[in-house]
Coordinates of C-alpha atoms and ligand atoms in Angstrom, one line a residue:
Chain A
M1 CA 151.2 93.8 -65.1
N2 CA 147.9 92.3 -65.8
L3 CA 146.4 95.7 -66.5
F4 CA 149.1 96.3 -69.1
A5 CA 148.3 93.1 -70.8
D6 CA 144.6 94.0 -70.7
A7 CA 145.3 97.4 -72.2
L8 CA 147.4 95.8 -74.9
A9 CA 144.6 93.3 -75.7
W10 CA 142.2 96.2 -75.8
L11 CA 144.4 98.1 -78.2
T12 CA 144.8 95.2 -80.5
D13 CA 141.2 94.2 -80.6
P14 CA 140.0 94.8 -84.1
A15 CA 136.6 95.8 -82.7
N16 CA 138.2 99.0 -81.2
W17 CA 139.6 100.0 -84.6
T18 CA 136.3 100.7 -86.3
G19 CA 133.2 102.9 -85.9
P20 CA 132.6 106.4 -84.6
F21 CA 134.4 105.7 -81.4
G22 CA 137.2 103.6 -82.9
I23 CA 140.8 104.4 -82.4
P24 CA 141.4 105.9 -85.9
T25 CA 138.4 108.2 -85.7
L26 CA 139.2 109.5 -82.2
T27 CA 143.0 109.8 -82.9
L28 CA 142.2 111.9 -86.0
A29 CA 139.8 114.1 -84.0
H30 CA 142.5 114.5 -81.3
L31 CA 145.1 115.4 -83.9
T32 CA 142.8 117.8 -85.7
Y33 CA 142.1 119.8 -82.5
T34 CA 145.8 119.8 -81.7
L35 CA 146.9 121.0 -85.2
L36 CA 144.2 123.5 -85.5
A37 CA 145.1 125.0 -82.1
L38 CA 148.8 125.1 -83.0
V39 CA 148.3 126.7 -86.4
L40 CA 146.0 129.4 -85.0
A41 CA 148.4 130.0 -82.0
C42 CA 151.3 130.3 -84.4
A43 CA 149.4 132.8 -86.5
V44 CA 148.9 135.0 -83.5
A45 CA 152.0 134.4 -81.4
A46 CA 154.8 134.2 -84.1
P47 CA 154.2 137.7 -85.5
A48 CA 153.7 139.1 -82.0
G49 CA 156.9 137.5 -80.8
W50 CA 158.8 138.7 -83.9
A51 CA 157.5 142.2 -83.3
I52 CA 158.8 142.0 -79.7
G53 CA 162.2 140.6 -80.7
H54 CA 162.6 143.0 -83.6
T55 CA 161.7 146.2 -81.8
G56 CA 162.8 145.1 -78.3
H57 CA 159.6 146.5 -76.9
G58 CA 156.9 144.6 -75.0
R59 CA 159.0 141.9 -73.5
S60 CA 157.7 142.5 -70.0
F61 CA 154.2 142.5 -71.3
A62 CA 154.8 139.1 -72.9
V63 CA 156.3 137.7 -69.7
A64 CA 153.3 138.9 -67.7
L65 CA 150.9 137.4 -70.3
A66 CA 152.7 134.0 -70.2
G67 CA 152.5 134.0 -66.4
A68 CA 148.8 134.7 -66.5
A69 CA 148.2 132.0 -69.1
R70 CA 150.0 129.4 -67.0
A71 CA 147.8 130.2 -64.0
L72 CA 144.6 129.7 -66.1
P73 CA 142.8 126.5 -65.2
S74 CA 142.0 125.0 -68.6
L75 CA 139.0 123.0 -67.6
G76 CA 137.5 125.8 -65.7
L77 CA 138.0 128.2 -68.6
L78 CA 136.5 125.7 -71.0
A79 CA 133.4 125.3 -68.8
F80 CA 133.1 129.1 -68.5
L81 CA 133.4 129.6 -72.3
V82 CA 130.8 126.9 -73.0
L83 CA 128.4 128.7 -70.6
V84 CA 129.1 132.1 -72.2
L85 CA 129.1 131.0 -75.9
G86 CA 126.4 128.3 -75.6
V87 CA 126.6 124.6 -76.0
G88 CA 126.3 125.0 -79.8
L89 CA 129.7 126.5 -79.9
K90 CA 131.6 124.1 -77.7
E91 CA 134.1 123.2 -80.5
V92 CA 134.9 126.9 -80.7
A93 CA 135.3 127.1 -76.9
T94 CA 137.7 124.2 -77.0
V95 CA 139.8 125.6 -79.7
V96 CA 140.0 129.0 -77.9
V97 CA 141.2 127.3 -74.7
L98 CA 143.8 125.3 -76.6
V99 CA 145.0 128.4 -78.5
L100 CA 145.4 130.4 -75.3
L101 CA 147.4 127.6 -73.9
A102 CA 149.7 127.3 -76.9
I103 CA 150.4 131.1 -77.3
P104 CA 152.8 131.7 -74.5
P105 CA 155.5 129.1 -75.4
I106 CA 155.3 130.0 -79.1
L107 CA 155.5 133.8 -78.3
A108 CA 158.5 133.2 -76.1
G109 CA 160.2 131.0 -78.8
A110 CA 159.6 133.7 -81.4
Y111 CA 161.2 136.5 -79.5
A112 CA 163.9 134.4 -77.9
G113 CA 165.0 133.3 -81.4
I114 CA 165.6 136.9 -82.4
D115 CA 167.2 137.8 -79.0
A116 CA 169.7 135.0 -79.5
I117 CA 171.1 136.4 -82.7
P118 CA 174.5 138.0 -82.1
R119 CA 174.3 141.8 -82.1
G120 CA 177.0 142.1 -84.7
T121 CA 175.0 140.1 -87.2
L122 CA 172.0 142.4 -86.8
D123 CA 174.2 145.4 -86.8
S124 CA 175.8 144.4 -90.1
A125 CA 172.4 143.8 -91.7
R126 CA 171.5 147.4 -90.7
G127 CA 174.9 148.6 -91.9
V128 CA 174.6 147.2 -95.4
G129 CA 171.3 149.1 -95.7
M130 CA 168.6 146.5 -95.1
T131 CA 165.2 148.0 -94.2
G132 CA 163.5 146.9 -91.0
W133 CA 161.3 144.4 -93.0
Q134 CA 164.3 143.1 -94.9
R135 CA 166.2 142.5 -91.6
L136 CA 163.1 140.7 -90.2
W137 CA 162.5 138.3 -93.1
R138 CA 166.1 137.7 -94.3
V139 CA 168.0 137.6 -91.0
E140 CA 165.8 137.5 -87.9
V141 CA 163.1 135.1 -88.9
P142 CA 165.5 132.5 -90.6
L143 CA 168.0 132.6 -87.8
G144 CA 165.4 132.6 -85.1
L145 CA 163.3 129.8 -86.6
P146 CA 164.8 126.9 -84.6
L147 CA 164.0 128.5 -81.3
L148 CA 160.5 129.3 -82.5
L149 CA 160.0 125.7 -83.4
G150 CA 161.2 124.8 -80.0
G151 CA 158.4 126.9 -78.6
V152 CA 155.9 125.1 -80.9
R153 CA 157.2 121.8 -79.6
G154 CA 156.6 122.8 -76.0
A155 CA 153.1 124.0 -77.0
S156 CA 152.3 120.8 -78.8
L157 CA 153.0 118.7 -75.8
Q158 CA 150.7 120.8 -73.6
V159 CA 147.9 121.0 -76.2
V160 CA 147.9 117.2 -77.0
S161 CA 147.3 116.4 -73.3
T162 CA 144.8 119.2 -72.8
V163 CA 142.6 118.3 -75.8
M164 CA 141.4 115.5 -73.5
I165 CA 139.4 117.8 -71.4
A166 CA 137.0 118.4 -74.4
A167 CA 135.8 114.9 -73.8
F168 CA 134.2 116.1 -70.6
I169 CA 131.9 118.4 -72.6
G170 CA 131.0 115.6 -75.0
L171 CA 133.5 116.2 -77.9
P172 CA 135.0 112.8 -78.8
N173 CA 138.8 112.5 -78.8
L174 CA 141.3 110.1 -77.2
G175 CA 140.2 111.6 -73.8
T176 CA 136.8 109.8 -74.4
Y177 CA 138.5 106.5 -73.6
L178 CA 139.5 107.7 -70.2
I179 CA 136.1 109.1 -69.3
A180 CA 134.2 106.2 -70.6
G181 CA 136.6 103.7 -69.0
Q182 CA 136.3 105.4 -65.7
R183 CA 132.5 105.4 -65.8
L184 CA 132.5 101.7 -66.8
G185 CA 135.3 100.7 -64.4
D186 CA 137.2 99.6 -67.4
Y187 CA 140.8 100.4 -66.4
A188 CA 142.3 98.7 -69.4
R189 CA 140.5 101.1 -71.7
M190 CA 141.6 104.1 -69.6
L191 CA 145.2 102.9 -69.8
A192 CA 144.9 102.3 -73.5
G193 CA 143.6 105.9 -73.9
A194 CA 146.5 107.3 -72.0
I195 CA 149.0 105.2 -74.0
L196 CA 147.4 106.5 -77.3
V197 CA 147.7 110.1 -76.1
A198 CA 151.3 109.6 -75.0
A199 CA 152.1 108.0 -78.4
L200 CA 150.5 110.8 -80.3
A201 CA 152.5 113.4 -78.2
L202 CA 155.7 111.5 -78.9
V203 CA 155.1 111.3 -82.7
L204 CA 154.2 115.0 -82.9
D205 CA 157.3 115.9 -80.9
G206 CA 159.4 113.7 -83.1
V207 CA 158.1 115.4 -86.3
L208 CA 158.7 118.8 -84.8
A209 CA 162.2 117.8 -83.6
V210 CA 163.1 116.9 -87.1
A211 CA 161.6 120.2 -88.4
Q212 CA 163.6 122.1 -85.8
R213 CA 166.8 120.4 -86.9
L214 CA 166.1 121.2 -90.6
A215 CA 165.3 124.8 -89.7
V216 CA 168.9 125.5 -88.6
P217 CA 170.4 127.2 -91.6
R218 CA 173.3 125.3 -93.1
G219 CA 175.9 127.9 -92.4
V220 CA 174.8 128.0 -88.7
R221 CA 174.9 124.2 -88.4
M222 CA 178.4 124.3 -89.6
A223 CA 179.4 126.9 -87.0
T224 CA 178.0 124.7 -84.2
A225 CA 179.5 121.6 -85.8
A226 CA 183.0 123.2 -85.9
V227 CA 182.9 123.8 -82.1
P228 CA 183.1 120.6 -80.2
A229 CA 180.3 120.4 -77.6
Chain B
M1 CA 184.8 163.9 -99.4
I2 CA 183.7 163.4 -95.7
E3 CA 183.4 166.4 -93.5
F4 CA 182.7 166.5 -89.7
E5 CA 181.6 169.9 -88.5
G6 CA 181.6 170.4 -84.8
V7 CA 180.1 167.0 -84.1
T8 CA 179.1 166.0 -80.6
K9 CA 177.4 162.8 -79.5
R10 CA 175.9 162.0 -76.1
Y11 CA 174.3 158.6 -75.8
S12 CA 172.2 159.7 -72.8
S13 CA 171.7 163.0 -71.1
A14 CA 173.3 161.7 -67.9
S15 CA 176.6 160.4 -69.4
G16 CA 179.4 162.6 -70.7
A17 CA 179.9 163.1 -74.4
A18 CA 181.3 160.1 -76.3
V19 CA 182.5 162.6 -78.9
D20 CA 182.8 166.3 -78.1
D21 CA 182.9 169.0 -80.8
F22 CA 184.9 167.0 -83.4
S23 CA 185.8 168.4 -86.8
L24 CA 187.7 166.7 -89.7
V25 CA 187.9 166.7 -93.5
V26 CA 188.7 163.5 -95.4
P27 CA 189.5 164.6 -98.9
R28 CA 188.2 162.5 -101.8
G29 CA 190.4 159.6 -102.8
T30 CA 192.5 159.6 -99.6
T31 CA 192.9 157.5 -96.6
T32 CA 192.5 159.1 -93.1
V33 CA 193.1 156.9 -90.1
L34 CA 191.6 157.7 -86.7
V35 CA 193.8 156.2 -84.0
G36 CA 193.2 156.2 -80.3
S37 CA 192.7 153.8 -77.4
S38 CA 189.6 151.9 -76.5
G39 CA 186.5 154.0 -75.8
C40 CA 187.8 157.2 -77.2
G41 CA 184.9 157.5 -79.6
K42 CA 186.3 156.1 -82.9
T43 CA 183.4 153.8 -83.7
T44 CA 180.9 156.5 -82.7
L45 CA 182.5 158.9 -85.2
L46 CA 182.6 156.4 -88.0
R47 CA 179.0 155.4 -87.6
M48 CA 177.8 159.0 -87.8
V49 CA 178.9 158.9 -91.5
N50 CA 176.4 156.3 -92.5
R51 CA 173.8 157.3 -89.9
M52 CA 174.2 154.2 -87.8
V53 CA 174.5 156.9 -85.1
D54 CA 173.0 160.4 -85.3
P55 CA 175.0 163.3 -83.8
T56 CA 173.6 165.2 -80.9
R57 CA 175.0 168.4 -82.3
G58 CA 177.0 169.3 -85.4
R59 CA 176.9 168.0 -89.0
V60 CA 178.4 165.3 -91.1
L61 CA 178.6 166.1 -94.8
L62 CA 179.2 163.7 -97.7
D63 CA 180.4 165.5 -100.8
G64 CA 179.0 168.7 -99.3
E65 CA 175.6 167.3 -98.5
D66 CA 174.4 166.9 -94.8
V67 CA 173.8 163.2 -94.2
A68 CA 171.0 164.1 -91.8
G69 CA 168.9 164.9 -94.8
R70 CA 169.5 161.6 -96.5
D71 CA 167.4 158.5 -96.0
P72 CA 169.4 156.2 -93.7
V73 CA 168.7 153.0 -95.7
A74 CA 169.7 154.6 -99.0
L75 CA 172.7 156.2 -97.5
R76 CA 174.0 152.9 -95.9
R77 CA 173.6 151.1 -99.3
S78 CA 175.9 153.6 -100.9
V79 CA 178.5 153.8 -98.2
G80 CA 180.9 150.8 -97.7
Y81 CA 181.2 149.7 -94.1
V82 CA 183.7 147.1 -92.9
M83 CA 183.1 146.1 -89.3
Q84 CA 185.3 144.7 -86.6
N85 CA 184.9 140.9 -86.6
S86 CA 183.6 140.9 -90.2
G87 CA 179.9 140.9 -89.2
L88 CA 179.1 138.5 -92.0
L89 CA 175.6 136.9 -92.1
P90 CA 176.2 133.3 -90.8
H91 CA 173.5 131.8 -93.0
R92 CA 174.9 133.2 -96.2
T93 CA 178.0 132.1 -98.1
A94 CA 180.9 134.3 -98.7
A95 CA 179.7 135.2 -102.2
Q96 CA 176.1 135.7 -101.0
N97 CA 177.3 138.0 -98.2
V98 CA 179.0 140.3 -100.8
A99 CA 176.1 140.0 -103.2
V100 CA 173.7 141.3 -100.6
V101 CA 175.0 144.8 -101.3
P102 CA 174.4 144.9 -105.1
R103 CA 171.1 143.0 -104.6
L104 CA 169.9 145.7 -102.2
A105 CA 171.0 148.2 -104.8
G106 CA 168.6 146.6 -107.2
R107 CA 170.9 144.4 -109.3
D108 CA 169.5 141.0 -110.5
R109 CA 170.9 137.8 -108.9
A110 CA 173.3 137.0 -111.8
A111 CA 174.8 140.5 -111.9
A112 CA 175.1 140.6 -108.1
R113 CA 176.9 137.2 -108.2
S114 CA 179.4 138.1 -110.8
R115 CA 180.1 141.4 -109.1
S116 CA 180.6 139.5 -105.8
L117 CA 183.0 137.0 -107.4
E118 CA 185.0 139.9 -109.0
L119 CA 185.3 141.6 -105.6
L120 CA 186.3 138.5 -103.8
E121 CA 189.0 138.0 -106.4
L122 CA 190.1 141.6 -105.9
V123 CA 190.6 141.1 -102.2
G124 CA 192.6 137.9 -102.8
L125 CA 190.1 135.3 -101.6
D126 CA 190.7 131.9 -103.2
P127 CA 187.7 131.4 -105.6
E128 CA 187.2 127.9 -104.2
L129 CA 186.1 129.5 -100.9
A130 CA 183.4 131.7 -102.4
D131 CA 180.6 129.2 -101.7
R132 CA 181.7 128.5 -98.2
Y133 CA 179.8 129.8 -95.1
P134 CA 181.6 132.2 -92.8
A135 CA 181.9 129.4 -90.2
Q136 CA 184.1 127.5 -92.7
L137 CA 186.5 130.4 -93.2
S138 CA 189.5 131.5 -91.1
G139 CA 189.3 134.9 -89.4
G140 CA 191.6 136.4 -92.1
Q141 CA 189.5 135.0 -94.9
Q142 CA 186.3 136.3 -93.2
Q143 CA 187.9 139.8 -93.0
R144 CA 188.7 139.6 -96.8
V145 CA 185.0 138.9 -97.4
G146 CA 184.1 141.8 -95.1
V147 CA 186.4 144.1 -97.1
A148 CA 184.9 142.8 -100.4
R149 CA 181.4 143.6 -99.0
G150 CA 182.5 147.1 -98.1
L151 CA 183.9 147.6 -101.6
A152 CA 180.6 146.4 -103.1
A153 CA 178.9 149.6 -102.2
E154 CA 178.7 151.9 -105.2
G155 CA 179.5 155.1 -103.5
D156 CA 183.2 156.1 -103.1
V157 CA 183.3 156.2 -99.3
L158 CA 184.6 153.2 -97.4
L159 CA 184.4 153.1 -93.6
M160 CA 186.6 150.6 -91.9
D161 CA 186.3 149.9 -88.2
E162 CA 189.4 148.0 -87.0
P163 CA 188.9 145.6 -89.8
F164 CA 192.1 143.7 -89.1
G165 CA 192.0 143.9 -85.3
A166 CA 191.1 140.2 -84.7
V167 CA 193.6 138.4 -86.9
D168 CA 197.2 137.4 -86.2
P169 CA 200.1 139.7 -87.0
V170 CA 201.2 137.9 -90.1
V171 CA 197.8 137.8 -91.7
R172 CA 197.2 141.4 -90.6
G173 CA 200.3 142.4 -92.5
E174 CA 199.1 140.7 -95.6
L175 CA 195.7 142.3 -95.3
Q176 CA 197.2 145.7 -94.8
H177 CA 199.3 145.4 -98.0
E178 CA 196.3 144.1 -99.9
L179 CA 194.4 147.2 -98.8
L180 CA 197.2 149.5 -100.0
R181 CA 197.2 147.7 -103.4
I182 CA 193.4 147.9 -103.7
Q183 CA 193.5 151.6 -102.7
R184 CA 196.1 152.3 -105.4
E185 CA 193.7 150.7 -107.9
L186 CA 190.4 152.2 -106.7
S187 CA 191.2 155.5 -104.9
R188 CA 188.3 155.3 -102.5
T189 CA 187.7 157.9 -99.8
I190 CA 188.6 155.8 -96.8
L191 CA 188.0 156.5 -93.1
F192 CA 189.9 153.9 -91.2
I193 CA 189.9 153.2 -87.5
T194 CA 192.5 151.4 -85.5
H195 CA 194.2 151.5 -82.1
D196 CA 197.4 150.2 -83.6
V197 CA 199.8 153.1 -84.3
E198 CA 201.9 151.0 -86.8
E199 CA 198.8 150.2 -88.8
A200 CA 197.8 153.9 -88.8
F201 CA 201.2 155.0 -90.0
L202 CA 201.3 152.3 -92.7
L203 CA 197.8 153.0 -94.2
G204 CA 197.1 156.6 -93.5
E205 CA 198.0 159.5 -95.7
E206 CA 196.7 161.5 -92.7
V207 CA 196.4 160.2 -89.2
V208 CA 194.3 161.7 -86.4
I209 CA 195.3 160.9 -82.9
L210 CA 192.4 160.9 -80.6
S211 CA 192.0 160.9 -76.8
R212 CA 188.8 160.3 -74.8
G213 CA 185.7 162.1 -76.0
G214 CA 187.0 162.2 -79.6
H215 CA 189.4 164.9 -78.7
V216 CA 191.9 165.5 -81.4
E217 CA 195.5 165.5 -80.0
Q218 CA 197.2 165.9 -83.3
R219 CA 196.6 165.4 -87.0
G220 CA 199.0 165.2 -89.9
T221 CA 201.0 162.9 -92.0
P222 CA 202.7 160.0 -90.2
A223 CA 206.0 161.7 -90.8
D224 CA 204.7 165.0 -89.3
V225 CA 203.5 163.2 -86.2
L226 CA 206.6 161.2 -85.7
A227 CA 208.9 164.1 -86.3
A228 CA 207.0 166.6 -84.1
P229 CA 204.6 165.1 -81.6
A230 CA 202.3 167.9 -80.6
N231 CA 202.4 166.9 -76.9
E232 CA 203.4 164.3 -74.3
F233 CA 200.2 162.3 -75.0
V234 CA 201.0 162.0 -78.7
A235 CA 204.7 161.3 -78.0
A236 CA 203.8 158.5 -75.6
F237 CA 201.1 157.1 -77.9
V238 CA 203.2 156.9 -81.0
G239 CA 206.1 155.7 -78.9
A240 CA 208.4 158.5 -80.0
H241 CA 210.6 157.8 -76.9
R242 CA 210.6 154.1 -77.5
R243 CA 214.1 152.7 -78.1
D244 CA 213.0 150.8 -81.2
R245 CA 211.8 154.2 -82.7
R246 CA 215.1 156.0 -82.0
L247 CA 217.3 155.1 -85.0
R248 CA 220.8 156.1 -85.7
V249 CA 223.5 155.4 -88.2
D250 CA 226.5 153.3 -87.3
E251 CA 229.4 153.1 -89.7
R252 CA 231.1 149.7 -89.9
D253 CA 233.8 149.0 -92.5
G254 CA 232.5 151.8 -94.7
V255 CA 228.9 150.5 -94.6
R256 CA 226.3 152.8 -93.0
L257 CA 224.1 150.5 -90.8
V258 CA 220.8 151.8 -89.4
V259 CA 220.4 150.6 -85.8
D260 CA 217.7 151.1 -83.2
G261 CA 218.0 152.2 -79.6
R262 CA 218.9 148.6 -78.6
D263 CA 221.7 148.5 -81.2
R264 CA 219.7 146.1 -83.3
P265 CA 220.7 146.5 -87.0
L266 CA 217.6 147.3 -89.1
G267 CA 219.1 147.9 -92.5
V268 CA 221.6 149.6 -94.6
L269 CA 221.5 153.3 -95.5
T270 CA 221.8 154.0 -99.2
D271 CA 221.6 157.0 -101.5
E272 CA 219.6 155.2 -104.1
A273 CA 216.0 156.3 -104.6
P274 CA 213.4 153.4 -104.2
Ligands
ATP301 N1 175.2 152.5 -78.0 C1 175.8 153.1 -77.0 N2 175.1 153.5 -75.9 C2 175.7 154.1 -74.9 N3 177.0 154.4 -74.8 C3 177.8 154.1 -75.9 C4 177.2 153.4 -77.0 N4 178.2 153.2 -77.9 C5 179.3 153.7 -77.4 N5 179.1 154.2 -76.2 C6 180.1 154.9 -75.3 O1 180.7 155.9 -76.0 C7 182.1 155.9 -75.8 C8 182.8 155.8 -77.1 O2 182.5 154.5 -77.7 P1 183.1 154.0 -79.1 O3 182.5 152.7 -79.3 O4 182.9 155.1 -80.0 O5 184.6 153.9 -78.7 P2 185.8 153.3 -79.6 O6 186.8 154.3 -79.7 O7 185.3 152.7 -80.9 O8 186.3 152.1 -78.7 P3 186.9 150.7 -79.1 O9 188.3 150.9 -79.6 O10 186.9 149.9 -77.8 O11 186.0 150.1 -80.2 C9 182.4 154.8 -74.8 O12 182.5 155.4 -73.5 C10 181.2 153.9 -74.9 O13 180.9 153.3 -73.7
MG302 MG1 185.1 150.8 -81.7

């Protein structure tokens, strides 16, 4: 209880809201890494997932890849990459680890979105004479978008919490409060850091949840609204 | 004109033929109905016309040209195709679903829209419903949109795969009569599939009765088939022995009543031409 009050006091102390290790600066750094990783992961995983969903090939490969990625220890991989790439490229190493982490859920969301489209819908798109690309962009991508964004949501939760490990290699972000707090025995600061990370994760998830809702095409929203849950 | 020449389809080398050595000619401007029970190969045959399925052996010709030599995408754009359960795109409105076809044929948005509204009117859809999504339409209304989309293709061939199978009998009757009216107006070359004999007899100038493997049991006008079923299979299928198909004339008080095998009066016999 006391610790909570202390953390709250720490969070509201104006001194912690300024300077290079202030809350705004570190939150921004944390957010930047997260968004950069998500954007890059989407750029790789969405087209790959669409290709799998569209062609029906490569699903077992994707599942194996996702399993392998889950088994990867993020901190170990980060340390390894820093050693290989050199300390000068530790930002790059961090982003690479985060991207690898974010790819599997986004990939799965992209192909699951296409898999979930009723066969009759895709068949009729073919029957009226759409080319493969037209089916992809006009039918598969728009109808699959909500599930893809669901994958991005899952990825964002993982990435937001994993960004913290970059603090171990000296890249400032919200994880810095946990490391510094532990070193100084300042548990209020550690708790404050954890709260900030959780808050950031919730905000991002909320934004993506809204985006996911908006991504459901109107006609599909009506179909689901017509059927009582 | 649609011609099937000794067409065979095997979906895999292990399985039997879904369609075995099938031949048929559908003359231009007429309606031919393929009728047969589930799994006898009707959909397979229909989809070979627009290359949704390619035959393992044999040829399908459209106006004398082998479809195997045509680009599948261009071919499908020119052939109307009405699917079972309408197959409308859920994220497009009724009007947009129909407009897809002229849009793919290269029409601009405005021209495609007006063509679409024209066709929706032709199939008897209330114009107020044109901007609704499929989920906001009844099954019968969706089928009308499906038919309008099939008619939007610029070629003269229309493929219809049990288009009215999923709607209730009253609406089905309405849709069947709409189709007859439209066909009188447009004279398309229609290949129609159903497993309902009544529907086949109502719509088909020629009916083809199929058994498993796309085997032709009999073909002919509805009157031919009913008058002289080629074999027991056809007789049973068209219900030639059914009591409600065995009609006779019963004279009462000088009026000639037509009654069925259960003595239910169906109408009065007259000498007037319709
Ligand atoms: N894509 C496919 N792959 C493998 N087998 C198929 C495929 N499509 C159809 N078949 C098989 O081919 C046979 C004929 O199927 P088809 O769909 O042509 O029948 P149908 O007469 O249209 O039946 P229904 O009235 O139920 O629609 C069936 O035994 C079916 O299982
Ligand atoms: Mg069928």
